[in-house]
Amino acid sequence: MLEIKDLHKRFGDVVALDGVSLSAKPGEVVGFVGANGAGKTTTMRIAMGVLASDSGEIVYNGTPLGSKQRQRFGYMPSERGLYPKMKVGEQIAYFGELHGLDKAAAKRSTADLLEQLNLTDRIGDNVQDLSLGNQQRVQLAVSLVHDPEALILDEPFSGLDPIAVDVMGTALKDRAAAGAPVIFSSHQLDLIERLCDSVVIIGAGKIIAAGGVEDLKAREVKELRIRVETIEDLTDALPGTVTRDGDDYLVEDGDSQEALRIAAAAGRVTHFAYDQPTIAEIFREAVTR
Amino acid sequence: MSAQTPETPRLRGLMLVAGREIRVRGLAKANLISMAITVLIVGVLAALPAILSGGDDTTAIGIAGSESTAMQQQLEAIGDYDVTVYGSAAEAERAVQDEDVDAAVADGKLYSQDGVGNEEQTVLESVWQSAAVETSLTEAGLDAAQIQDALSVAPLESVTFEQAGGAENDPTAYFTGLIISILIFFMLMMPVQYIAMGVVEEKSSRIVEILLTSLKPWQLLGGKVIGLGVISAVNLIAIVAVGLGVSAATGMLPELPPGTTSAALSTLGWWVLAFALYGTLAGGIGSLVSRQEDAGSVLAPLTTTLTIAYVGSIFILNAPGSLFAEILSIVPPFSAIAMPTRIAIQEVPAWQVVLAVGLLAVAAAGALALGATLYKRSVLHTGSRLKLMEALRKAA
Ligand SMILES: Nc1ncnc2c1ncn2[C@@H]1O[C@H](COP(=O)(O)OP(=O)(O)O)[C@@H](O)[C@H]1O
Ligand SMILES: [Mg+2]
């Protein structure tokens, strides 16, 4: 269990973090969402120990996270970086060794990852000679080479081509399935919706919403959507505030059972359910609140 | 979940970083080529004296006439002369004209194509004179022992009143001092710039952020300094070894001043201390900027200091007895070049050497702390150039 507890951080007069807490259980994929400048990167940097917080702590499996454990984490910083004049294979293996693998294991893991990423034939090329998309794949390999036991990824999907997005998504799910807590930030809310078990929304240095994806959706219930095969117009007949969305009726603040009775009397009901908001809508709702 | 991956112990991290520098920078084509060229130049320079003197430094001398036997004995005793005795002065003269011999002495005449060198002139002159004296003494009825006695005169003993003046005019010592100052200067200047460039590279490419999740700043900086130190040391040793090796092979080595080896070793020692000082400072200062273009200007104080130390050392070679020489060779960081240079040309009081080493070691330790602190505080700062004072004031 990885817990980020009550972080505070100021840069001069700018309050970047004002009591940020979030956590990821083993095997849980947590999406970290927020507008630009909300504090995602700052939070993740502090969690990875490259930035000091003013207060707050990072707890891993019940004890404060030390550098020894942190070494087994996988990290992708928001500003990507590789040695431009170092060979792809050498570079990935070097990071494997820095993270504690022995030479042979680092080599093996590098070969495996390059295979997965379709980069095996580029193993001897300098990183700077690769296309940007391929450099991103190398970056991904660097963060996964030591088979990390927890992942903190800052916008891992930005700049990735669709194939790399799939590889990255699969990698996240694999790590999580193996029991690793995973936290990643992204602006691609459809990806968050697809990959995450829970979502944390940050706004101006504060957590403004957090919870399981299903819980959040259920909490923000919207209108009742009714589709019924009839030539009659039920707008006035249905209870509450009724609006049309194409052929559908959207019922707000009305008694659902009465609405069902009226609809069924008019014709065959083919759809009768509460609309669920997308994560995007929840996010928009949360930040404007 | 593979929770059993071993932690990277401190030294392992340091060595991994150093190893990467050596692999990527030291074994880079550019470095290997420049090293090969330097070594080649040094080798040719070392072989030059032998090539210029034609390789064969014995002089062929023809002798004829009255004092032949005595002269032959004396010349062969001196060595370096290939003596041929001719039956007559005319034969000897012809041998010179045919260039069978370089010069000939016969009946009080010195034959040569276009005169002989100063040294030869003196030798032949004195040999001729003593042979003539010997002949007259024999004719006067003295026996061999008496002649020996009469001719053996002790050489002049030199007595001087200025104390340390002697070495100043010794061209070999001057040359040794010059070589030492040049070597130390370049073997500091080059890696210092490479260290700063490497630090800036990691900063500008932002890779430092991932590096710092598994390494401490001191490991990253220390590994870089050690790596480039090893590369430079290998360069230095290759140059010195090729220089000395070629000199030995061409027969120049026995003529090198005694203590060349110990001078080479102590030069290495001075360099190690100086490198610790300049190397870590370069890393710390380099971390103040984020762009490669700014590296040169931010390093300027350091490279200027190095240049002053070097130019000052050249001055010391010309005025080793001056107060300036004493001060520059004791005060760090100038002493790093100035003292080994001064030692090469002059007998330096032991207390001054010990003081210089002590001060340099203390300064190196200080630089280590300062460089590491600067580095730690500014390596993750991006964007504008960080002011030195800002970095020092900044909380870690
Ligand atoms: N090194 C820094 N110096 C000064 N201000 C910073 C620094 N890093 C971040 N900030 C500020 O902190 C706030 C949070 O930034 P950040 O964590 O990067 O947000 P996000 O990653 O969510 O876009 C922003 O107002 C940003 O300007
Ligand atoms: Mg960010």
XYZ file of C-alpha atoms and ligand atoms in Angstrom:
713
model
C 0.000 0.000 0.000
C 1.399 3.327 -1.078
C 0.092 6.320 0.843
C 0.754 9.964 0.130
C -0.234 11.832 3.256
C -1.100 15.497 3.638
C 1.602 17.012 1.427
C 2.216 20.742 1.582
C 4.576 22.513 -0.770
C 5.183 26.164 -1.605
C 7.380 27.640 -4.307
C 7.976 31.140 -3.037
C 4.524 32.680 -2.890
C 2.918 29.922 -4.949
C 1.142 27.294 -2.907
C 1.575 24.244 -5.137
C 0.210 21.648 -2.713
C -2.164 22.350 0.111
C -2.760 19.091 1.948
C -2.684 16.488 -0.792
C -3.420 12.897 0.206
C -4.000 9.868 -1.965
C -3.222 6.196 -1.813
C -2.978 3.095 -3.940
C -3.559 -0.408 -2.644
C -1.573 -3.354 -4.009
C -2.955 -4.128 -7.451
C -4.888 -0.887 -7.648
C -4.564 1.451 -10.611
C -5.176 5.043 -9.551
C -5.772 7.795 -12.073
C -4.557 11.244 -11.035
C -6.459 13.964 -12.812
C -6.256 17.718 -12.686
C -5.922 20.831 -14.799
C -2.465 22.125 -15.743
C -0.727 23.540 -12.695
C -3.020 21.719 -10.297
C -0.077 20.015 -8.580
C 0.143 16.519 -10.071
C 3.809 16.696 -11.060
C 4.807 18.261 -7.765
C 3.013 15.498 -5.856
C 4.685 12.754 -7.871
C 8.129 14.328 -7.609
C 7.805 14.459 -3.858
C 6.623 10.857 -3.810
C 9.722 9.846 -5.807
C 12.049 11.786 -3.543
C 13.383 14.177 -6.167
C 11.685 17.109 -4.491
C 11.378 17.809 -0.785
C 7.982 18.646 0.641
C 7.407 21.321 3.251
C 5.401 18.825 5.255
C 3.599 15.537 4.860
C 4.912 12.033 4.339
C 5.043 9.107 1.952
C 4.252 5.773 3.550
C 4.854 2.448 1.870
C 3.523 -0.766 3.419
C 3.148 0.966 6.751
C 6.600 2.572 7.025
C 7.984 5.842 5.675
C 9.263 5.254 2.156
C 13.077 5.030 2.132
C 15.492 5.327 -0.734
C 16.157 1.592 -0.661
C 12.514 0.800 -1.393
C 12.112 3.724 -3.735
C 14.834 2.215 -5.881
C 12.469 -0.609 -6.726
C 9.796 1.809 -7.884
C 9.284 2.629 -11.516
C 9.064 6.319 -12.356
C 8.347 8.250 -15.499
C 8.904 11.976 -14.991
C 6.739 14.438 -16.859
C 9.793 15.871 -18.540
C 11.241 12.873 -20.311
C 14.955 12.391 -20.423
C 17.445 9.986 -21.921
C 21.138 10.174 -22.754
C 20.980 11.214 -26.406
C 24.398 9.790 -27.269
C 24.071 6.445 -25.566
C 23.002 3.260 -27.258
C 19.410 2.119 -26.661
C 20.309 -1.286 -25.200
C 23.191 0.013 -23.075
C 21.003 2.772 -21.717
C 18.104 0.580 -20.642
C 20.481 -1.954 -19.083
C 22.338 0.840 -17.272
C 19.137 1.938 -15.580
C 18.397 -1.667 -14.717
C 21.733 -1.867 -12.944
C 21.179 1.456 -11.198
C 17.948 -0.002 -9.879
C 19.819 -2.951 -8.419
C 19.768 -5.618 -11.134
C 23.002 -7.447 -11.816
C 24.542 -7.118 -15.242
C 23.091 -10.324 -16.677
C 19.587 -9.699 -15.358
C 19.645 -6.141 -16.677
C 20.642 -7.403 -20.114
C 17.954 -10.053 -20.114
C 15.249 -7.654 -19.027
C 16.383 -5.126 -21.648
C 16.136 -7.707 -24.404
C 12.648 -8.734 -23.250
C 11.362 -5.177 -23.180
C 12.844 -4.278 -26.550
C 11.143 -7.351 -27.961
C 7.784 -6.253 -26.507
C 8.288 -2.733 -27.799
C 9.336 -3.826 -31.269
C 12.722 -2.162 -30.882
C 15.036 -5.171 -30.952
C 16.694 -4.089 -34.184
C 17.449 -0.627 -32.734
C 19.344 -1.956 -29.727
C 22.694 -0.642 -30.993
C 21.490 2.758 -32.198
C 22.042 5.985 -30.322
C 18.855 7.251 -28.717
C 19.088 10.546 -30.612
C 18.817 8.678 -33.914
C 15.372 7.317 -32.992
C 12.061 8.939 -33.881
C 10.319 10.734 -31.040
C 7.765 7.944 -30.740
C 10.500 5.338 -30.431
C 12.343 7.460 -27.890
C 9.162 7.413 -25.834
C 9.151 3.643 -25.989
C 12.725 3.582 -24.743
C 11.654 5.879 -21.921
C 8.952 3.394 -21.046
C 11.480 0.561 -21.087
C 13.712 2.563 -18.732
C 10.904 2.873 -16.195
C 10.000 -0.819 -16.397
C 13.400 -2.511 -16.794
C 13.831 -3.466 -13.133
C 10.390 -5.063 -12.864
C 9.251 -2.338 -10.467
C 7.125 -3.189 -7.463
C 5.219 0.096 -7.631
C 4.695 2.584 -10.431
C 4.439 6.349 -10.368
C 4.000 7.698 -13.869
C 3.559 11.346 -14.793
C 1.474 11.538 -17.958
C 2.830 8.278 -19.321
C 0.515 8.331 -22.313
C 1.303 11.780 -23.612
C 3.216 11.657 -26.852
C 2.737 7.927 -27.335
C 1.598 6.441 -30.607
C -1.447 4.113 -30.450
C 0.686 0.965 -30.320
C 2.793 2.345 -27.492
C -0.414 3.394 -25.709
C -1.535 -0.228 -25.833
C 1.857 -1.472 -24.634
C 1.835 1.037 -21.806
C -1.755 0.191 -20.853
C -0.943 -3.502 -20.843
C 2.200 -2.891 -18.810
C 0.223 -0.968 -16.189
C -2.406 -3.675 -15.966
C 0.279 -6.395 -15.769
C 2.114 -4.648 -12.962
C -1.130 -4.114 -11.104
C -2.155 -7.736 -11.640
C 1.179 -8.719 -10.106
C 0.234 -6.735 -7.007
C 1.899 -3.388 -7.615
C 0.182 -0.155 -6.663
C 0.060 2.086 -9.721
C -0.500 5.836 -9.786
C -0.531 7.715 -13.055
C -1.639 11.114 -14.196
C -3.248 11.802 -17.517
C -5.352 14.267 -19.393
C -6.802 11.467 -21.516
C -9.885 10.774 -19.454
C -11.110 7.953 -21.670
C -7.886 6.097 -20.825
C -8.392 6.757 -17.136
C -11.911 5.445 -17.394
C -10.690 2.320 -19.172
C -7.649 1.531 -17.033
C -8.278 2.817 -13.545
C -9.891 1.275 -10.517
C -10.093 4.640 -8.825
C -9.665 8.289 -9.633
C -8.261 11.196 -7.657
C -9.081 14.684 -8.861
C -6.811 17.537 -7.830
C -7.511 21.223 -8.261
C -5.217 24.071 -7.198
C -3.218 21.915 -4.827
C -6.218 20.322 -3.122
C -7.923 16.979 -3.639
C -11.443 17.791 -4.765
C -12.795 14.325 -5.472
C -11.568 10.787 -5.000
C -12.978 7.283 -5.082
C -13.633 4.142 -7.080
C -14.579 4.786 -10.660
C -17.963 3.047 -10.245
C -18.669 4.798 -6.946
C -17.956 8.202 -8.406
C -20.201 7.536 -11.335
C -23.020 6.299 -9.134
C -22.622 9.268 -6.839
C -23.088 11.747 -9.640
C -26.339 10.281 -10.960
C -27.969 12.285 -13.674
C -31.340 12.018 -15.444
C -33.488 8.976 -15.986
C -33.414 8.061 -19.668
C -36.558 6.458 -21.115
C -36.915 5.092 -24.662
C -40.370 3.930 -25.605
C -41.909 2.792 -28.927
C -44.874 5.059 -29.312
C -46.203 7.755 -31.592
C -47.561 9.711 -28.637
C -45.623 12.671 -27.192
C -45.140 11.881 -23.479
C -43.417 15.128 -22.550
C -46.387 16.435 -20.621
C -47.529 13.049 -19.370
C -44.274 12.062 -17.626
C -43.619 13.372 -14.076
C -40.917 15.868 -13.090
C -38.939 17.975 -15.514
C -38.905 16.280 -18.895
C -36.599 17.057 -21.808
C -36.018 15.321 -25.131
C -32.714 13.916 -26.302
C -33.459 12.737 -29.825
C -36.311 10.266 -29.389
C -35.389 9.682 -25.717
C -37.076 11.330 -22.753
C -34.845 12.589 -19.933
C -36.677 12.735 -16.635
C -35.380 14.772 -13.725
C -36.834 14.959 -10.196
C -39.771 12.739 -11.145
C -41.009 9.547 -9.510
C -39.353 6.764 -11.483
C -42.050 4.139 -10.897
C -44.795 6.454 -12.048
C -42.735 7.341 -15.132
C -42.274 3.634 -15.906
C -46.029 2.996 -15.608
C -46.883 5.852 -17.947
C -44.239 4.835 -20.462
C -45.259 1.167 -20.426
C -48.877 2.157 -20.991
C -47.871 4.173 -24.057
C -45.817 1.456 -25.765
C -42.893 -0.974 -25.546
C -40.133 0.393 -23.233
C -36.748 -0.438 -24.799
C -34.521 1.553 -22.458
C -35.098 2.574 -18.859
C -31.986 3.570 -16.869
C -30.227 6.404 -15.109
C -27.578 8.055 -17.265
C -24.049 7.691 -15.812
C -21.639 10.535 -16.170
C -18.306 9.929 -17.878
C -15.147 10.613 -15.905
C -14.782 13.662 -18.095
C -18.109 14.982 -16.884
C -17.332 14.184 -13.281
C -14.036 15.991 -13.679
C -15.661 19.039 -15.234
C -18.277 19.014 -12.529
C -15.670 18.721 -9.788
C -13.407 21.516 -10.955
C -16.228 23.977 -11.580
C -17.897 23.320 -8.276
C 6.357 -9.383 -7.597
C 10.137 -9.434 -7.540
C 10.771 -7.786 -4.229
C 14.137 -9.494 -3.885
C 16.131 -7.283 -6.245
C 19.146 -6.241 -4.186
C 19.604 -2.622 -3.222
C 22.354 -0.720 -4.958
C 25.026 -0.231 -2.327
C 26.572 3.219 -2.232
C 29.842 2.269 -3.842
C 28.144 0.246 -6.520
C 26.101 3.256 -7.579
C 29.229 5.412 -7.645
C 31.092 2.844 -9.728
C 28.188 2.346 -12.128
C 28.181 6.060 -12.842
C 31.970 6.141 -13.243
C 31.815 3.068 -15.472
C 29.268 4.699 -17.738
C 31.437 7.793 -18.131
C 34.438 5.651 -19.022
C 32.456 3.559 -21.495
C 30.568 6.370 -23.148
C 33.182 9.121 -23.037
C 36.510 7.348 -22.698
C 35.822 4.697 -25.324
C 34.120 7.159 -27.649
C 35.755 7.340 -31.064
C 36.569 11.021 -30.647
C 38.502 10.418 -27.443
C 40.346 7.378 -28.760
C 41.387 9.238 -31.901
C 42.546 12.355 -30.060
C 44.457 10.168 -27.603
C 46.121 8.242 -30.443
C 47.127 11.490 -32.126
C 48.530 12.970 -28.919
C 50.488 9.825 -28.148
C 51.813 9.759 -31.715
C 52.976 13.374 -31.487
C 54.652 12.741 -28.140
C 56.347 9.649 -29.556
C 57.682 11.549 -32.566
C 58.859 14.435 -30.370
C 60.663 12.010 -28.083
C 62.339 10.324 -31.045
C 63.282 13.639 -32.657
C 66.704 14.197 -30.993
C 67.857 10.754 -32.103
C 66.525 11.259 -35.633
C 68.159 14.690 -35.943
C 71.574 13.530 -34.743
C 71.519 10.893 -37.435
C 71.440 7.991 -35.062
C 75.206 7.361 -35.214
C 77.077 9.654 -32.885
C 80.605 8.297 -33.242
C 82.935 10.535 -35.173
C 85.471 9.030 -37.586
C 88.919 10.564 -37.068
C 92.010 9.889 -39.166
C 95.457 10.212 -37.616
C 98.902 10.248 -39.205
C 102.413 11.384 -38.392
C 104.413 11.841 -35.245
C 101.928 11.607 -32.355
C 99.692 8.880 -33.884
C 99.989 6.204 -31.202
C 99.511 8.469 -28.187
C 96.585 10.261 -29.818
C 94.922 7.009 -30.812
C 95.139 5.723 -27.217
C 93.666 8.884 -25.768
C 90.850 9.221 -28.302
C 89.823 5.601 -27.869
C 89.875 6.120 -24.096
C 87.428 8.992 -24.484
C 85.138 6.798 -26.642
C 82.687 8.087 -29.264
C 85.602 8.264 -31.721
C 86.320 5.827 -34.497
C 90.074 6.167 -34.996
C 91.979 5.149 -38.158
C 95.769 5.505 -38.332
C 97.196 6.340 -41.767
C 100.767 5.922 -42.945
C 101.245 9.492 -44.072
C 99.707 12.934 -43.793
C 98.824 12.798 -47.499
C 96.842 9.583 -47.005
C 95.001 11.099 -44.063
C 94.251 14.194 -46.115
C 92.825 12.071 -48.906
C 90.675 10.112 -46.432
C 89.049 13.406 -45.368
C 88.514 14.454 -48.975
C 86.929 11.074 -49.770
C 84.796 11.444 -46.615
C 86.119 8.197 -45.200
C 86.661 10.121 -41.970
C 85.076 13.293 -40.614
C 88.412 14.897 -39.744
C 92.095 14.048 -39.583
C 95.059 15.230 -37.491
C 98.489 14.936 -38.994
C 101.746 16.722 -38.225
C 100.121 19.599 -36.434
C 97.365 20.166 -38.999
C 93.598 19.539 -38.589
C 91.969 18.485 -41.850
C 88.204 18.631 -42.369
C 85.654 19.443 -45.070
C 84.438 22.695 -43.554
C 85.735 22.883 -40.044
C 84.785 20.761 -37.029
C 82.323 21.426 -34.213
C 83.393 23.267 -31.060
C 83.398 20.161 -28.946
C 85.502 18.173 -31.428
C 87.893 21.060 -31.873
C 88.493 21.213 -28.116
C 88.924 17.473 -27.759
C 91.300 17.132 -30.711
C 93.211 20.213 -29.570
C 93.804 18.899 -26.075
C 94.548 15.385 -27.248
C 97.070 16.781 -29.713
C 98.667 18.936 -27.022
C 98.956 16.245 -24.415
C 100.285 13.804 -27.020
C 102.901 16.371 -27.997
C 103.773 17.000 -24.327
C 104.015 13.261 -23.759
C 106.377 12.885 -26.688
C 108.637 15.729 -25.510
C 108.680 14.342 -21.958
C 109.644 10.902 -23.273
C 112.346 12.486 -25.350
C 113.533 14.287 -22.191
C 114.011 10.843 -20.592
C 111.030 10.522 -18.236
C 109.497 7.073 -17.764
C 105.820 6.260 -18.196
C 104.931 6.686 -14.496
C 106.560 10.074 -14.288
C 104.756 11.224 -17.431
C 101.427 9.954 -16.025
C 102.113 11.916 -12.861
C 102.994 15.076 -14.724
C 99.936 14.932 -16.899
C 97.299 14.172 -14.271
C 95.911 17.492 -13.177
C 92.736 17.705 -11.136
C 89.903 19.564 -12.928
C 88.848 22.928 -11.552
C 86.546 22.792 -8.548
C 83.664 25.199 -8.872
C 82.955 27.517 -5.911
C 79.961 29.857 -6.083
C 78.530 32.476 -3.707
C 74.895 32.752 -4.928
C 72.982 29.897 -3.316
C 70.105 28.563 -5.372
C 71.222 30.024 -8.636
C 72.542 26.815 -10.144
C 69.443 25.105 -11.432
C 67.948 28.236 -12.979
C 70.165 27.917 -15.972
C 69.880 24.155 -16.236
C 68.048 23.597 -19.523
C 67.006 20.025 -18.661
C 65.355 21.115 -15.409
C 63.664 23.951 -17.257
C 62.381 21.536 -19.866
C 61.155 19.055 -17.232
C 59.345 21.867 -15.401
C 57.760 23.027 -18.624
C 56.534 19.534 -19.504
C 55.115 19.041 -15.988
C 53.222 22.334 -16.026
C 51.804 21.699 -19.502
C 50.738 18.151 -18.651
C 49.000 19.073 -15.397
C 47.347 22.075 -17.020
C 45.857 20.138 -19.905
C 44.969 17.125 -17.804
C 42.901 19.471 -15.611
C 41.485 21.769 -18.268
C 40.075 19.018 -20.455
C 38.267 16.856 -17.887
C 36.998 19.931 -16.036
C 35.140 20.969 -19.168
C 33.935 17.449 -19.835
C 32.588 17.166 -16.284
C 30.687 20.436 -16.594
C 29.379 19.453 -20.019
C 28.251 16.078 -18.699
C 26.432 17.683 -15.776
C 24.703 20.153 -18.073
C 23.839 17.369 -20.519
C 22.065 15.427 -17.784
C 20.321 18.567 -16.666
C 19.245 19.801 -20.068
C 18.045 16.360 -21.143
C 16.181 16.113 -17.815
C 17.507 12.600 -17.330
C 18.806 13.681 -13.953
C 15.299 13.413 -12.523
C 15.181 9.662 -13.160
C 18.807 9.223 -12.116
C 18.096 10.827 -8.771
C 15.356 8.330 -7.972
C 18.011 5.625 -7.673
C 21.185 7.618 -6.967
C 22.198 10.220 -4.420
C 23.537 13.479 -5.862
C 26.995 12.777 -4.444
C 27.093 9.434 -6.226
C 26.149 11.044 -9.498
C 28.716 13.831 -9.168
C 31.412 11.658 -7.623
C 31.009 8.955 -10.249
C 31.346 11.510 -12.998
C 34.504 12.996 -11.462
C 36.047 9.574 -10.902
C 35.154 8.408 -14.418
C 36.707 11.408 -16.111
C 39.634 11.218 -13.715
C 40.347 7.664 -14.825
C 40.082 8.665 -18.486
C 42.499 11.566 -17.951
C 44.891 9.470 -15.883
C 44.985 6.864 -18.639
C 45.713 9.617 -21.161
C 48.410 11.067 -18.908
C 50.047 7.715 -18.255
C 49.945 6.786 -21.939
C 51.639 10.053 -22.883
C 54.333 9.795 -20.203
C 54.918 6.085 -20.905
C 55.245 6.614 -24.658
C 57.487 9.635 -24.109
C 59.815 7.789 -21.727
C 59.598 4.540 -23.721
C 60.587 6.126 -27.008
C 63.379 8.049 -25.270
C 64.696 4.812 -23.811
C 64.469 2.997 -27.139
C 66.389 5.723 -28.955
C 69.037 5.837 -26.273
C 68.002 9.236 -24.861
C 66.817 7.945 -21.521
C 70.177 7.574 -19.739
C 70.637 11.257 -20.368
C 67.357 12.245 -18.639
C 68.039 13.909 -15.314
C 68.071 11.527 -12.374
C 64.766 11.472 -10.502
C 62.626 11.654 -13.637
C 60.589 8.673 -12.445
C 59.976 10.133 -9.013
C 59.082 13.447 -10.629
C 56.546 11.622 -12.821
C 55.044 9.897 -9.785
C 54.809 13.030 -7.689
C 53.296 14.849 -10.675
C 50.574 12.215 -10.693
C 50.031 12.791 -6.977
C 49.689 16.563 -7.393
C 47.347 16.007 -10.265
C 45.070 13.721 -8.233
C 44.654 16.361 -5.513
C 44.162 19.129 -8.056
C 41.676 17.049 -9.985
C 39.556 16.383 -6.912
C 39.474 20.124 -6.353
C 38.810 21.360 -9.873
C 36.654 18.386 -10.911
C 34.049 18.634 -8.163
C 33.919 22.408 -8.426
C 33.339 22.094 -12.166
C 30.458 19.697 -11.499
C 28.915 21.980 -8.896
C 29.291 25.084 -11.030
C 28.095 23.293 -14.158
C 24.857 22.396 -12.406
C 23.988 26.076 -12.109
C 23.018 26.270 -15.784
C 20.586 24.258 -17.873
C 21.899 24.893 -21.343
C 25.129 23.731 -22.937
C 25.744 27.252 -24.317
C 25.961 28.657 -20.796
C 28.490 26.112 -19.561
C 31.520 28.016 -20.865
C 30.666 31.322 -19.224
C 29.718 29.867 -15.875
C 32.965 27.880 -15.827
C 35.064 30.947 -16.658
C 36.238 31.674 -13.086
C 37.511 28.122 -12.800
C 39.252 27.972 -16.171
C 40.748 31.424 -15.565
C 42.164 30.254 -12.244
C 43.686 27.271 -14.006
C 45.198 29.476 -16.683
C 46.658 31.831 -14.065
C 48.226 28.853 -12.303
C 49.718 27.699 -15.597
C 51.036 31.077 -16.748
C 52.348 31.692 -13.230
C 54.203 28.388 -13.397
C 55.877 29.407 -16.644
C 56.949 32.573 -14.861
C 58.315 30.501 -11.996
C 60.449 28.562 -14.466
C 62.163 31.819 -15.300
C 62.376 33.190 -11.765
C 62.250 30.253 -9.341
C 63.878 32.237 -6.548
C 61.290 35.020 -6.484
C 58.814 35.697 -3.694
C 56.033 35.328 -6.261
C 57.224 31.802 -6.992
C 57.160 30.927 -3.305
C 53.668 32.314 -2.759
C 52.090 30.890 -5.922
C 53.533 27.465 -5.243
C 52.059 27.344 -1.733
C 48.632 28.950 -2.144
C 45.911 26.615 -3.439
C 44.527 26.145 -6.029
C 47.514 27.645 -7.911
C 49.971 25.417 -6.047
C 48.559 22.410 -7.906
C 50.570 23.367 -10.981
C 53.056 25.835 -9.524
C 54.629 23.614 -6.853
C 55.449 20.552 -8.981
C 56.856 22.918 -11.600
C 58.981 24.696 -9.019
C 60.191 21.397 -7.569
C 61.403 20.410 -11.023
C 63.632 23.436 -11.366
C 64.706 24.171 -7.831
C 65.523 22.657 -4.479
C 62.362 23.571 -2.502
C 62.504 23.568 1.305
C 60.630 20.528 2.615
C 58.373 22.594 4.863
C 57.086 24.525 1.880
C 56.231 21.334 0.008
C 54.476 19.863 3.034
C 52.582 23.118 3.594
C 51.525 23.254 -0.055
C 50.312 19.644 -0.047
C 48.436 20.208 3.216
C 46.758 23.388 2.024
C 45.866 21.827 -1.320
C 44.381 18.775 0.411
C 42.312 20.994 2.699
C 41.187 23.076 -0.281
C 40.298 19.910 -2.199
C 38.191 18.688 0.726
C 36.500 22.087 0.861
C 35.879 22.014 -2.885
C 34.427 18.537 -2.570
C 31.928 19.763 0.011
C 31.160 22.989 -1.859
C 30.856 21.334 -5.277
C 28.610 18.591 -3.934
C 26.391 21.118 -2.123
C 26.065 23.319 -5.201
C 25.292 20.279 -7.277
C 22.699 18.908 -4.899
C 20.888 22.207 -4.634
C 20.816 23.219 -8.242
C 20.820 20.075 -10.322
C 17.022 19.855 -10.415
C 16.518 23.554 -10.920
C 15.532 24.172 -14.509
C 15.107 27.214 -16.653
C 17.130 30.318 -15.938
C 20.699 30.205 -14.748
C 20.935 29.936 -11.007
C 23.052 32.564 -9.274
C 25.862 31.110 -7.206
C 24.706 32.895 -4.078
C 21.114 31.816 -4.656
C 22.180 28.198 -4.860
C 24.216 28.492 -1.688
C 21.397 30.189 0.177
C 18.720 27.802 -1.070
C 17.551 25.221 1.410
C 18.453 21.733 0.266
N 10.139 24.367 -9.609
C 9.089 25.175 -9.455
N 9.276 26.462 -9.140
C 8.239 27.285 -8.970
N 6.964 26.926 -9.111
C 6.687 25.661 -9.446
C 7.750 24.712 -9.653
N 7.178 23.535 -9.969
C 5.855 23.722 -9.985
N 5.554 24.997 -9.667
C 4.196 25.547 -9.536
O 3.463 24.665 -8.733
C 2.152 24.517 -9.244
C 1.879 23.057 -9.526
O 2.622 22.645 -10.648
P 2.646 21.149 -11.178
O 2.819 20.243 -10.024
O 3.674 21.088 -12.243
O 1.209 20.972 -11.811
P 0.670 19.864 -12.829
O 1.681 18.791 -12.949
O -0.605 19.387 -12.208
O 0.424 20.552 -14.119
C 2.063 25.405 -10.464
O 1.507 26.630 -10.082
C 3.488 25.595 -10.864
O 3.650 26.828 -11.504
Mg 2.587 18.107 -14.738
